[in-house]
Short mmCIF file of C-alpha atoms and ligand atoms in Angstrom, two decimals:
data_model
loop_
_atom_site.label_atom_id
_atom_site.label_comp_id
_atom_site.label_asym_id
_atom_site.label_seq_id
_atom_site.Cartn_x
_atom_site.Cartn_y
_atom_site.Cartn_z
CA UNK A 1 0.00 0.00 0.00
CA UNK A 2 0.87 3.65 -1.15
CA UNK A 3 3.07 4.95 2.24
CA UNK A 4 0.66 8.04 2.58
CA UNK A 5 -2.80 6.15 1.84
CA UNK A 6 -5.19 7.48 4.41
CA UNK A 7 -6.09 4.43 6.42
CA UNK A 8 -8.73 5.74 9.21
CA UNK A 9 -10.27 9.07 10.00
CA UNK A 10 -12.23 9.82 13.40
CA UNK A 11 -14.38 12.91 14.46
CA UNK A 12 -15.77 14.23 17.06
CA UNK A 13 -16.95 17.19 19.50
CA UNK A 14 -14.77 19.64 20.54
CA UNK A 15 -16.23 23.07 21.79
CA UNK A 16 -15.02 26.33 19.96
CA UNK A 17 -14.34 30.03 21.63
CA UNK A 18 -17.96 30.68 22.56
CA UNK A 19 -18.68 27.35 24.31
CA UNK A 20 -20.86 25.32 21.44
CA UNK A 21 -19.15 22.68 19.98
CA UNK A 22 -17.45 22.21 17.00
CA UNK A 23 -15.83 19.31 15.20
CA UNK A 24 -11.79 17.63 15.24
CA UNK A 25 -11.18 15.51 12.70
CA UNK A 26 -8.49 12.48 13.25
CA UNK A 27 -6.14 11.04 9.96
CA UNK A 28 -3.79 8.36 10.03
CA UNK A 29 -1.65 7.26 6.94
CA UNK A 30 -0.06 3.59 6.39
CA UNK A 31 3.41 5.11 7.26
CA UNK A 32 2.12 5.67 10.85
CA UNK A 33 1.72 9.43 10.44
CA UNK A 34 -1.26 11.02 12.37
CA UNK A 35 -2.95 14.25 12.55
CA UNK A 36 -5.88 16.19 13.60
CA UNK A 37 -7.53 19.51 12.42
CA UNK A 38 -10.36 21.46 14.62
CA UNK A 39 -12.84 23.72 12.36
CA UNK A 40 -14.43 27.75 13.43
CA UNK A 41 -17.39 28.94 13.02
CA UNK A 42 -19.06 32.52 12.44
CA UNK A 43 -21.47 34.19 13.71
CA UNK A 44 -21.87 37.28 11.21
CA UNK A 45 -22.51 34.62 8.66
CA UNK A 46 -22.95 35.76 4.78
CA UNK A 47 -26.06 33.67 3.35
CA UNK A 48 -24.32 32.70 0.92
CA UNK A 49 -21.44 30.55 3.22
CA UNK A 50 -21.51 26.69 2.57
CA UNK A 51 -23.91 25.40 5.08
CA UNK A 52 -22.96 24.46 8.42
CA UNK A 53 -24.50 21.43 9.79
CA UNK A 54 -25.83 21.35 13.65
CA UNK A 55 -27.90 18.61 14.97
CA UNK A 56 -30.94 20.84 15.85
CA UNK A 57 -31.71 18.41 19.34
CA UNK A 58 -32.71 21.13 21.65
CA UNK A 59 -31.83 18.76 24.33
CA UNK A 60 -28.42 19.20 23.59
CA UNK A 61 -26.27 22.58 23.24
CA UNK A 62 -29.78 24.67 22.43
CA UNK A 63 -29.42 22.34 18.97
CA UNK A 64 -26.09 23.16 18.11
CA UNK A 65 -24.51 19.80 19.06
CA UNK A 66 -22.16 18.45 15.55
CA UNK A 67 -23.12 15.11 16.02
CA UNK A 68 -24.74 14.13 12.96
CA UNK A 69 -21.69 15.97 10.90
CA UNK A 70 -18.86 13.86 12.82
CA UNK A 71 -21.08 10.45 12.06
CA UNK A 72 -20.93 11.85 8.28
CA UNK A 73 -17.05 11.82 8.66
CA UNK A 74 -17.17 8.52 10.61
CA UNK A 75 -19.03 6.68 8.02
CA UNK A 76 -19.38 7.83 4.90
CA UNK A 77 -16.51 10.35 4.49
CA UNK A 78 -14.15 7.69 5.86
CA UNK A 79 -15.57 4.80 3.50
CA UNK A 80 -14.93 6.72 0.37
CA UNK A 81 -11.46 8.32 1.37
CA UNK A 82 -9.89 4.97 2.76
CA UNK A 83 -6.92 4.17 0.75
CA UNK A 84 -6.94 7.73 -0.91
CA UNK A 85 -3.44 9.30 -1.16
CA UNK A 86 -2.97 12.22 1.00
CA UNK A 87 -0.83 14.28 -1.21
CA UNK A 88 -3.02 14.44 -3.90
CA UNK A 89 -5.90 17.53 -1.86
CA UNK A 90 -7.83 18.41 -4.96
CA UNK A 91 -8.91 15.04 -5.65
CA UNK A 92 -9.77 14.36 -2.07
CA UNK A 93 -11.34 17.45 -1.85
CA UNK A 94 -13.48 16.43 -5.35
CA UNK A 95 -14.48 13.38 -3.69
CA UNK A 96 -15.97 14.97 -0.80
CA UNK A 97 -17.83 17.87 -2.66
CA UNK A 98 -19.14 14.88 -4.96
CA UNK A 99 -20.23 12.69 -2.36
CA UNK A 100 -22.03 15.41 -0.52
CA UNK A 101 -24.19 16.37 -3.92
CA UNK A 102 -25.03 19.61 -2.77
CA UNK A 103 -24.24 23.41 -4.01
CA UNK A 104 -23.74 24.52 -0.46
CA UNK A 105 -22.73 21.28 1.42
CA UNK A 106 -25.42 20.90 2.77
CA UNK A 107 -25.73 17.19 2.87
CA UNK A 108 -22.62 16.25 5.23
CA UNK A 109 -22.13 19.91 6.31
CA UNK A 110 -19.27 21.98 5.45
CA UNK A 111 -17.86 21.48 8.64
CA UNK A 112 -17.07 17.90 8.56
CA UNK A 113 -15.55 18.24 4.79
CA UNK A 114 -13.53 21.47 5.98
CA UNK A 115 -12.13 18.96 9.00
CA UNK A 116 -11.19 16.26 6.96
CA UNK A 117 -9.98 18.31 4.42
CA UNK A 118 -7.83 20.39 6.86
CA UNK A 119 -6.44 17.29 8.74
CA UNK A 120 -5.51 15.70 5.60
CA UNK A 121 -2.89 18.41 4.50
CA UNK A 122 -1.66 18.37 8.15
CA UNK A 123 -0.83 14.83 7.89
CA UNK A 124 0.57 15.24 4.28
CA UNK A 125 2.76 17.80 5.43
CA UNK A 126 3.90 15.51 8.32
CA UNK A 127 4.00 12.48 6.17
CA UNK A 128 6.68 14.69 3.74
CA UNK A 129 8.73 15.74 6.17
CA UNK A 130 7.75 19.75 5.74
CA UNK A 131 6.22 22.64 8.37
CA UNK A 132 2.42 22.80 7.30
CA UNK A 133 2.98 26.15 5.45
CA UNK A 134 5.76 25.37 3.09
CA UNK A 135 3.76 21.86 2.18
CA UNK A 136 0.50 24.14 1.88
CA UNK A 137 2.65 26.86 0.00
CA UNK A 138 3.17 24.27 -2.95
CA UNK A 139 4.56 26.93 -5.84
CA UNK A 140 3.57 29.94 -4.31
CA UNK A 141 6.01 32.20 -2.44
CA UNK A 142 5.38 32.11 0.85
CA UNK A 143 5.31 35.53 3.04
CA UNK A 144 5.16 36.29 6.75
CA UNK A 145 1.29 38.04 6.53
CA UNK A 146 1.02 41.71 8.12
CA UNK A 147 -1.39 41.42 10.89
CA UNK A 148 -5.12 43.81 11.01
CA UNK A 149 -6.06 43.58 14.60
CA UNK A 150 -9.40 43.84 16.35
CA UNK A 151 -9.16 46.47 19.28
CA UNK A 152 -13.25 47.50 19.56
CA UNK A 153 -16.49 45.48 18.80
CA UNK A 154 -19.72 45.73 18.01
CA UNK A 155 -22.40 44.11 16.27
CA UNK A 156 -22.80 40.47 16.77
CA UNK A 157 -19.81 39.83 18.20
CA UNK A 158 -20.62 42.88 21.48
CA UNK A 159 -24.35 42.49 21.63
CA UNK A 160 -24.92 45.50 18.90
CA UNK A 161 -23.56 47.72 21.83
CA UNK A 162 -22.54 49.96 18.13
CA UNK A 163 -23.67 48.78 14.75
CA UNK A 164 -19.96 48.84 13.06
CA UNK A 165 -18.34 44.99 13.75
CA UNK A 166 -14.60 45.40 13.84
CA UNK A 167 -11.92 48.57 14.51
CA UNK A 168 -8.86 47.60 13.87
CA UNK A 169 -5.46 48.52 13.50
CA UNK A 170 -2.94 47.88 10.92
CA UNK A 171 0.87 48.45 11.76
CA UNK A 172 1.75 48.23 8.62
CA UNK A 173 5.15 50.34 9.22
CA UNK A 174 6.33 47.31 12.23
CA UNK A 175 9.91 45.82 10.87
CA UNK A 176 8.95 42.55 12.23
CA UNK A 177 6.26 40.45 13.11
CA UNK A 178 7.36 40.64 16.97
CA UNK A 179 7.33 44.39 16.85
CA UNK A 180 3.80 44.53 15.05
CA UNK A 181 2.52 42.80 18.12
CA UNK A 182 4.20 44.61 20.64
CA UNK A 183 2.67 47.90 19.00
CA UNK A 184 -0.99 46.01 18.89
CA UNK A 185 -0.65 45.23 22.88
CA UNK A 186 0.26 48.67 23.79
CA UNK A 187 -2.73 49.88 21.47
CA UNK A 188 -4.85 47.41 23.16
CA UNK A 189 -3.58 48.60 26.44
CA UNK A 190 -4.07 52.62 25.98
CA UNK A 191 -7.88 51.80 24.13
CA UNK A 192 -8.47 50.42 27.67
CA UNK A 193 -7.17 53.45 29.78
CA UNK A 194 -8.82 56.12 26.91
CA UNK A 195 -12.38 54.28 27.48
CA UNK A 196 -12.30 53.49 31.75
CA UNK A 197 -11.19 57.91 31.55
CA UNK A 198 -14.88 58.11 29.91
CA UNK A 199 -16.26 55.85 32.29
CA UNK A 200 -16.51 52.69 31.11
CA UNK A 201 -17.05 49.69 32.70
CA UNK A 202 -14.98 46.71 31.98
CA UNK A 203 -16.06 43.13 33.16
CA UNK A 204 -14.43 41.17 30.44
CA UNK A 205 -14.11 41.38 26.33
CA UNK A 206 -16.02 41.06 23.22
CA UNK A 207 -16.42 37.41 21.06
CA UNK A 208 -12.78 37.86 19.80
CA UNK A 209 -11.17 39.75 22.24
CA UNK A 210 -11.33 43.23 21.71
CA UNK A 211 -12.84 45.90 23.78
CA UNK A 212 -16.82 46.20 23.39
CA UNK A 213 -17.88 49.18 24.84
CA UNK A 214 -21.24 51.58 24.59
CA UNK A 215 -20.32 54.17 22.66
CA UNK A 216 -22.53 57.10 22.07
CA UNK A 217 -21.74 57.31 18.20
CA UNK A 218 -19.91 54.46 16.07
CA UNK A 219 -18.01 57.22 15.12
CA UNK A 220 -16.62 57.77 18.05
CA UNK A 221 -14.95 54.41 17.93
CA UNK A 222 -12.22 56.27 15.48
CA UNK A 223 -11.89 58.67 17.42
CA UNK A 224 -11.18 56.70 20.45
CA UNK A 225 -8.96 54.39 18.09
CA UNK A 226 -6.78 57.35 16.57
CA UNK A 227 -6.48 58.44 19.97
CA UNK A 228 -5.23 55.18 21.20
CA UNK A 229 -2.40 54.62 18.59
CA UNK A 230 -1.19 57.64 19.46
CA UNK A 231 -1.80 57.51 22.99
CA UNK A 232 0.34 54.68 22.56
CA UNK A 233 3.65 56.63 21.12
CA UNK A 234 2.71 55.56 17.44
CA UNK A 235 1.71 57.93 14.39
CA UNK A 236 -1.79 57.66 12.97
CA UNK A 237 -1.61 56.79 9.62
CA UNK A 238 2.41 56.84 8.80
CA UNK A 239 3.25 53.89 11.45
CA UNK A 240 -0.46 52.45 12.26
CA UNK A 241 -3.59 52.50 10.07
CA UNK A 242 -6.98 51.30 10.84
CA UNK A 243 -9.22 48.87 9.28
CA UNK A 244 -12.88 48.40 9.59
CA UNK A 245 -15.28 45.91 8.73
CA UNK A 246 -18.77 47.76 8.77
CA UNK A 247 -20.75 44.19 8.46
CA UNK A 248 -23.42 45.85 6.86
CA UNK A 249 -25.73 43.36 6.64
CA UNK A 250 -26.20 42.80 9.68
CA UNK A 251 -27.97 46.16 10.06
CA UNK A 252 -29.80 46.70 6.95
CA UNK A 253 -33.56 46.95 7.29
CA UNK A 254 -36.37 47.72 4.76
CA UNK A 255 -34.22 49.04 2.43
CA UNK A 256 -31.63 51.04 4.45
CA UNK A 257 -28.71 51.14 6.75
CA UNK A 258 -30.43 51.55 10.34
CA UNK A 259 -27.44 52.92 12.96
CA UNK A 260 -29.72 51.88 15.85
CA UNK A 261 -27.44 53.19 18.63
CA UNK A 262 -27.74 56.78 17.12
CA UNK A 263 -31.06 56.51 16.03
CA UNK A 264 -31.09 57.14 12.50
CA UNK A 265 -30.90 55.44 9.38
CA UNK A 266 -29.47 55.84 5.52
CA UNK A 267 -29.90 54.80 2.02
CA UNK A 268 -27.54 53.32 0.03
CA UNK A 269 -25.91 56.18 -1.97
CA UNK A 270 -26.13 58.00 2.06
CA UNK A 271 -24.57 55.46 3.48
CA UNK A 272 -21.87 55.33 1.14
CA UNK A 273 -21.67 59.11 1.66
CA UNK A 274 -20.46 58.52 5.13
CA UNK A 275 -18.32 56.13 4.57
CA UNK A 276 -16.16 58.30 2.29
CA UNK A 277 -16.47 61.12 5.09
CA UNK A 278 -14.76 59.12 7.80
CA UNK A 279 -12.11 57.28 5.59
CA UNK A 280 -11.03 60.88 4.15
CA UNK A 281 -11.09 62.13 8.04
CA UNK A 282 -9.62 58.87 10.01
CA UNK A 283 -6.87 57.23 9.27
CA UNK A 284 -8.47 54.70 7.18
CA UNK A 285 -6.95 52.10 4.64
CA UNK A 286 -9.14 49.03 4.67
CA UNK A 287 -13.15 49.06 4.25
CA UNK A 288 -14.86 45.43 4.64
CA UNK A 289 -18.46 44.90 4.35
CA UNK A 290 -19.06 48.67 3.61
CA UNK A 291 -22.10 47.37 2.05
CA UNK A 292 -25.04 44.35 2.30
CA UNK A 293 -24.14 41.26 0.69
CA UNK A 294 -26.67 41.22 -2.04
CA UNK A 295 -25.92 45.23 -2.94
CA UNK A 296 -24.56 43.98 -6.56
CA UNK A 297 -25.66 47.13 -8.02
CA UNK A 298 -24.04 49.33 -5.46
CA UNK A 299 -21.08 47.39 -4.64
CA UNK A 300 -18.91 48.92 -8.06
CA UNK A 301 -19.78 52.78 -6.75
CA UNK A 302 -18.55 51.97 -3.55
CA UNK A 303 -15.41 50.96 -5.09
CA UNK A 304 -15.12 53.55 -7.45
CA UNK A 305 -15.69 55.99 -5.01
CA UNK A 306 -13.28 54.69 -2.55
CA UNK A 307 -11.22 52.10 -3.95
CA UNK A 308 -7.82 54.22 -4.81
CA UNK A 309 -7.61 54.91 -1.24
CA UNK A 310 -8.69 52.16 0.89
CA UNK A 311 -8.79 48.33 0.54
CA UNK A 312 -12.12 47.62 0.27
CA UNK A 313 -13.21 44.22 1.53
CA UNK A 314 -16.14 41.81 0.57
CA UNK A 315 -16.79 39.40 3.41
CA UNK A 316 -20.27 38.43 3.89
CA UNK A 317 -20.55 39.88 0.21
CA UNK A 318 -18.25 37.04 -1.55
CA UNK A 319 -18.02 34.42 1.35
CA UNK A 320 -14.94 32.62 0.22
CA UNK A 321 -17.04 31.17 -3.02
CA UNK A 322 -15.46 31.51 -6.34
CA UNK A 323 -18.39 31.94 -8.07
CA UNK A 324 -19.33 35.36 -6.31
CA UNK A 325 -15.87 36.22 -6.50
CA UNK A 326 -14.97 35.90 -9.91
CA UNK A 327 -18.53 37.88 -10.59
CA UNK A 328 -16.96 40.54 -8.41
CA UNK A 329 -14.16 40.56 -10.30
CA UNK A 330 -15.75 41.18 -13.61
CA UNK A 331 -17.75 44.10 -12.17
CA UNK A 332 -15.12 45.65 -10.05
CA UNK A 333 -17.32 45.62 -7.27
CA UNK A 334 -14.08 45.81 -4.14
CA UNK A 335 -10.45 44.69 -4.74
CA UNK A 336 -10.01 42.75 -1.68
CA UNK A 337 -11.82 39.25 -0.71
CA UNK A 338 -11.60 38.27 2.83
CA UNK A 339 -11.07 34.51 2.35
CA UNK A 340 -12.15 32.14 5.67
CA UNK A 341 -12.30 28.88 4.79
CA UNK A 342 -15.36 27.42 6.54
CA UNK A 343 -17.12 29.58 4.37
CA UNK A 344 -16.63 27.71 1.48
CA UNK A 345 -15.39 24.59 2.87
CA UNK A 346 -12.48 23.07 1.52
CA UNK A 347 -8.99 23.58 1.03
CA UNK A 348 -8.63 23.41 -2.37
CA UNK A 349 -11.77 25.88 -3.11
CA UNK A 350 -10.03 28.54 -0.61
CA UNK A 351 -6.72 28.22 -2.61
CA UNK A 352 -8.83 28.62 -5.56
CA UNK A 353 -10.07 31.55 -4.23
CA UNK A 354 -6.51 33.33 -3.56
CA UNK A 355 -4.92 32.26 -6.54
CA UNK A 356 -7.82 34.07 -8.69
CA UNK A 357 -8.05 37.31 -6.20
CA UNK A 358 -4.29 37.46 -6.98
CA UNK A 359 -4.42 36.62 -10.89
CA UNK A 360 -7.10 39.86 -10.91
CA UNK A 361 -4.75 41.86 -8.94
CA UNK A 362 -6.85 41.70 -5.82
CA UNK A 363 -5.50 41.73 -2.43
CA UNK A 364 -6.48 38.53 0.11
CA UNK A 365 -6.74 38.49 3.68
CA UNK A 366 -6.68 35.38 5.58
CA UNK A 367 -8.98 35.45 8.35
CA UNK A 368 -10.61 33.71 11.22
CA UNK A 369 -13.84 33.30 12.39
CA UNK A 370 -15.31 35.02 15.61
CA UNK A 371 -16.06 31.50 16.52
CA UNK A 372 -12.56 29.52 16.42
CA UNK A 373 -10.56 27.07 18.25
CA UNK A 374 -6.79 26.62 19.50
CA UNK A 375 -5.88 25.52 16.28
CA UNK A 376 -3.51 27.41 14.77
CA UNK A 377 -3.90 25.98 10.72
CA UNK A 378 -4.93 29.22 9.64
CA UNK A 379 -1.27 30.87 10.65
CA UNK A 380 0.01 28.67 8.10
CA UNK A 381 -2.46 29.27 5.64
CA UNK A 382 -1.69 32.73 5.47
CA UNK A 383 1.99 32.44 5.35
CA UNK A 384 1.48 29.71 2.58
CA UNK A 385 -1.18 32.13 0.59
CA UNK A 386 1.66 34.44 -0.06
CA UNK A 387 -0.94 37.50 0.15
CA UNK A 388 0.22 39.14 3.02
CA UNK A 389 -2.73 39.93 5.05
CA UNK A 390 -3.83 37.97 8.45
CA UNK A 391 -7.10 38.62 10.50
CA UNK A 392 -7.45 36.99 13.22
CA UNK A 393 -8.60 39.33 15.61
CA UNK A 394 -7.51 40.65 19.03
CA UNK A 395 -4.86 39.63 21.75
CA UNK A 396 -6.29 38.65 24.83
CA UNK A 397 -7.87 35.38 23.52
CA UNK A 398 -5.80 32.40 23.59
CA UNK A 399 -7.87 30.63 19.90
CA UNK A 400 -6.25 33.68 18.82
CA UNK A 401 -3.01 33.66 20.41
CA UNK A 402 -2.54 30.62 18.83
CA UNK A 403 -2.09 32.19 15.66
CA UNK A 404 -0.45 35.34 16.58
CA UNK A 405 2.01 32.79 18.53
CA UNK A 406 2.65 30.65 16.25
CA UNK A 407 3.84 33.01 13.55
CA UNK A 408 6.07 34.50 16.31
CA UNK A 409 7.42 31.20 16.90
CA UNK A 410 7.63 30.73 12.96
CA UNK A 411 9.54 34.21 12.83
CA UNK A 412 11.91 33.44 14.72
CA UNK A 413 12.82 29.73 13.82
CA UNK A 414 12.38 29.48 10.16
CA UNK A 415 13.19 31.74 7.18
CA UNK A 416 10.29 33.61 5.40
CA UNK A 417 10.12 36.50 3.72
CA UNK A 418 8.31 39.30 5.76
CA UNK A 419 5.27 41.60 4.08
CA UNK A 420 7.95 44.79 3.81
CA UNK A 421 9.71 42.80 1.89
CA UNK A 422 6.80 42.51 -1.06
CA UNK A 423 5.24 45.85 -1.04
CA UNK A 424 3.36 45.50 -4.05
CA UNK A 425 1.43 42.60 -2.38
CA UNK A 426 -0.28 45.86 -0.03
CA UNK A 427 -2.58 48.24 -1.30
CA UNK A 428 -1.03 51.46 -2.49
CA UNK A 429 -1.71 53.76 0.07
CA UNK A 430 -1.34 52.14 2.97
CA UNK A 431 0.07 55.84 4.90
CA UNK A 432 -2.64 58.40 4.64
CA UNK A 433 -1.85 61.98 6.38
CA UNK A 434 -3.98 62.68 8.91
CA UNK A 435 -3.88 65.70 8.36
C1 2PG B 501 -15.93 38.77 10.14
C2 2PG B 501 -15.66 37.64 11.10
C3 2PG B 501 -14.39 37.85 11.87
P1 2PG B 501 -17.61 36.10 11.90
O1 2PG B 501 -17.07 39.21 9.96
O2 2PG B 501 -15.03 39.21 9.45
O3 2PG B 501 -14.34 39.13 12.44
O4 2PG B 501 -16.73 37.44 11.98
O5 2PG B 501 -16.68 34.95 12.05
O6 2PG B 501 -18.61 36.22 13.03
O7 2PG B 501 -18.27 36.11 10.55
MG1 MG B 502 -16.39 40.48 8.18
#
């Protein structure tokens, strides 16, 4: 038998970040190699994600229990792939999106493909003798990713405390990996001290570990977050940038863009109005969601309008799918895809997915999931994507420690080329003068 035939695979329950459970998936290999993979999960989901499969037994986890997805990778999944050769991903990947017979996964659920899928490459790269990102990295030059990190919530992930989802910061002008994150702490650190001198009241931290206060305005989150980097001893703009990912969807009503928190709400062409206003007036460089996932028709004038300045995102707009992305493409509707994997739910598909943002010239950010586990895959996913953007989002959280440590770890022990060192993979104008 082939020395890296896949000879038994095993799933099960593990819980993710928020306490519901999620799935591990178990490979071994006739040469005696094993490995495991553990799989996110979102909760400011795009509608058009591959499906996620929960039990829906009420009786256990309020019906989120993953039983019936790890008995799909018990049985069926591990029937077909038994003897399969690890190395070869697409066609294992094929097999999986073929057995399922679904457009969205639907069938075995997403999640127990992306597990299998994800464990398989693990033990390939074991099997081979080679760190998971250089095996995942294949002919693609691999780069150590430039981190966007999550300092305030709000939305889903901080009880809609503000409407915006994500403020982030970018320290795009760090010389190293290790520095980025020691600029990111102390940001973290003075965002703290800048909110308790308004008054607030801190008994622990949003879904991925960021501050999520009430703030009167979502506005004032920039404010608070320019503040902070510099607060910190760090220049707005020529050392850190921010990033935001507006999640629109997830508060458009009837029609329009309802900012419940200051009690008023927009239309489209308004909303993008605003948008324009605070990325010309913060220090701005990446916009994700700036509009609803199905806004097809108003997706190209956002870009227009904003996309020689800022990076702007789809998330929940192109949810990993190559389909919607190479649609996107053709109608210039952003220049940036935020690629998480569960989304779309194999390997293969995601790589698919970076290989044609960067083909069109797009940029890619690897990301997590607000949901996500202690396994730290996606580090090397992002180092092997050679795009040179990671979001994974704040520091306090160790599912996401896991990442931030293991490309520390990876900095300092192995030799990869660091994002300064491929400026063109960035968007032009990453330093914007505050003015
Ligand atoms: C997002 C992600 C991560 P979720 O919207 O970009 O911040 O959130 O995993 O809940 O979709
Ligand atoms: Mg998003």
């Amino acid at each position: 038998m082939n020395k890296t035939a896949i000879t038994a695979i095993h799933a099960f329950e593990v819980l993710d970040s928020r306490g519901r459970p999620t799935i591990e998936a178990h490979i071994k290999l006739a040469c005696g190699v094993e490995a495991s993979a553990q799989v996110p999960s979102g909760a400011s989901t795009g509608t058009s994600e591959a499906h996620e499969l929960r039990d829906g037994d009420p009786l256990r986890h309020c019906g989120l229990g993953v039983r019936n997805a790890c008995k799909n990778v018990n049985e069926e999944i591990a029937n077909l792939l038994n003897g399969s050769d690890a190395l070869n991903q697409p066609a294992i990947d094929q097999l999986m999106i073929d057995l399922d017979g679904t457009p969205n996964k639907s069938r075995l659920g997403a999640n127990a493909i992306l597990a299998v899928s994800c464990a398989v490459a693990r033990a390939a790269a074991i099997a081979t003798g080679q760190p998971l990102w250089r095996y995942l990295a294949a002919s693609r030059t691999p780069v150590l990713p430039l981190p966007m990190v999550n300092i305030l919530s709000g939305g889903l992930h901080a009880s809609k405390a503000m409407e915006f989802q994500d403020f982030l910061a970018i320290p795009w002008a760090a010389q190293s990996f290790a520095q980025a994150m020691e600029w990111i702490t102390a940001i973290h650190r003075s965002t703290r001290e800048l909110l308790e001198q308004r008054g607030a009241y801190f008994t622990g931290v949003a879904d991925e570990g960021g501050w999520g206060p009430r703030l009167k305005t979502n506005e004032e989150a920039l404010q608070i977050l320019t503040r902070a980097i510099e607060h910190a001893g760090l220049i707005p703009g020529d050392q850190v940038s921010i990033a935001i990912d507006v999640a629109a969807s997830h508060f458009f009503e009837n029609g329009e863009y309802r900012l419940a928190s200051e009690n008023r709400s927009m239309d489209a062409a308004a909303f993008i109005d605003l948008l324009e206003t605070w990325c010309k007036k913060y220090p701005i460089v990446s916009l994700e969601d700036g509009l609803e996932q199905n806004a097809w028709h108003q997706w190209p004038s956002l870009t227009k309008r904003l996309g020689s300045q800022v990076q702007v995102i789809g998330d929940d707009f192109l949810t990993t799918n190559p389909a919607r992305l190479i649609r996107a493409i053709e109608a210039n509707a952003a220049n940036a895809v935020l690629v998480k994997m569960n989304q779309i739910g194999t390997l293969t598909e995601t790589f698919t997915v970076i290989d044609t943002a960067r083909a069109a010239g797009w940029g890619a950010v690897i990301s997590a999931r607000s949901g996500e586990t202690e396994d730290s895959f996606l580090a090397d996913l992002a180092i092997a994507s050679g795009m040179g953007q990671l979001k994974v989002g704040s520091i306090t959280r160790s599912e996401r420690l896991s990442k931030y440590n293991r490309m520390l770890v990876l900095e300092q022990t192995q030799t990869i080329p660091h994002w300064s060192q491929s400026p063109a993979l960035l968007p032009p104008r990453w330093a914007i003068s505050t003015g």
